[in-house]
Coordinates of C-alpha atoms in Angstrom, one line a residue:
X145 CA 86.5 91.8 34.4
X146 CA 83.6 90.2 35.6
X147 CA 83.3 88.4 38.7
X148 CA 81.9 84.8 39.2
X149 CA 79.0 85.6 41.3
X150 CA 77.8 87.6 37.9
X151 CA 77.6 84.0 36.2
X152 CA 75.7 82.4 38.9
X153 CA 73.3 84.7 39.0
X154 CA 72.6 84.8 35.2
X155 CA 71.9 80.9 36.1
X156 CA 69.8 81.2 38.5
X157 CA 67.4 83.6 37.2
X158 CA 67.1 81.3 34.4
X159 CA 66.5 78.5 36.5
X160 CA 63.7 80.8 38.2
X161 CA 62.4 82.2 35.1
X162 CA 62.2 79.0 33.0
X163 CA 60.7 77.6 36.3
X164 CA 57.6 80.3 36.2
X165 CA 57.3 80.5 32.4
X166 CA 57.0 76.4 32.6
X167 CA 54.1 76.9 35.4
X168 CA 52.7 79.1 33.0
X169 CA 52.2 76.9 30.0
X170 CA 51.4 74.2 31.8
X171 CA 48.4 75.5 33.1
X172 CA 47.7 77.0 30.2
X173 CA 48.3 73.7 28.0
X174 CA 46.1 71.6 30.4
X175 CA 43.1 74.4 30.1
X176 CA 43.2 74.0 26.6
X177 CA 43.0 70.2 27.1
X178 CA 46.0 69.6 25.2
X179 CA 47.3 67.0 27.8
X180 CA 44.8 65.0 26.5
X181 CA 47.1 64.4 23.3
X182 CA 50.6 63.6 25.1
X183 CA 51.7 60.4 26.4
X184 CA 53.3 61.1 28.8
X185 CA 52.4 64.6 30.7
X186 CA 55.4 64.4 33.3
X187 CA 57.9 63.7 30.4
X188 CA 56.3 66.7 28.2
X189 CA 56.6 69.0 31.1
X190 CA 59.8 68.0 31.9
X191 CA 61.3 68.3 28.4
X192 CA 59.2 71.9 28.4
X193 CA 61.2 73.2 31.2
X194 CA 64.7 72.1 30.2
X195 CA 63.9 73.7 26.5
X196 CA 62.8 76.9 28.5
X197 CA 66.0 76.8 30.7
X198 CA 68.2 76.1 27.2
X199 CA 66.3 79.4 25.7
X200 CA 66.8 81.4 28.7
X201 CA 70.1 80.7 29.5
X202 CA 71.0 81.4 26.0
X203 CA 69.2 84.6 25.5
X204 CA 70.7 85.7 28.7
X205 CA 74.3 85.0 27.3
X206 CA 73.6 86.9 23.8
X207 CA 72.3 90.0 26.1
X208 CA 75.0 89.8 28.1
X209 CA 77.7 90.2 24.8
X210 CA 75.9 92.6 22.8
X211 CA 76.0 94.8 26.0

């Protein structure tokens, strides 16, 4: 049986992992000057990180039952 504290931790290295992979892209995004195209950079960057939290958190439950 697993204990809670496993399920936290899965969270919160997703919360820290989407947070660095967003600071990634974002820099890389605004040296390719594709900010210039968006409305709305905060908006894009915010809907960038919750997609990055959705994949990472979802990846890390798949892992987690094929193993």
């Amino acid at each position: 049986s697993r204990g809670l504290g496993d399920v936290y931790k899965r969270q919160v290295l997703g919360v820290f992992g989407a947070l660095g992979l967003s600071w990634v892209l974002r820099h890389a995004l605004q040296a390719l000057g594709f900010y210039r195209w968006v409305w709305h950079p905060a908006l894009f960057d915010l809907a960038l990180y919750i997609l990055l939290l959705y994949g990472l958190n979802s990846l890390g439950g798949w892992l987690q039952l094929q193993f």
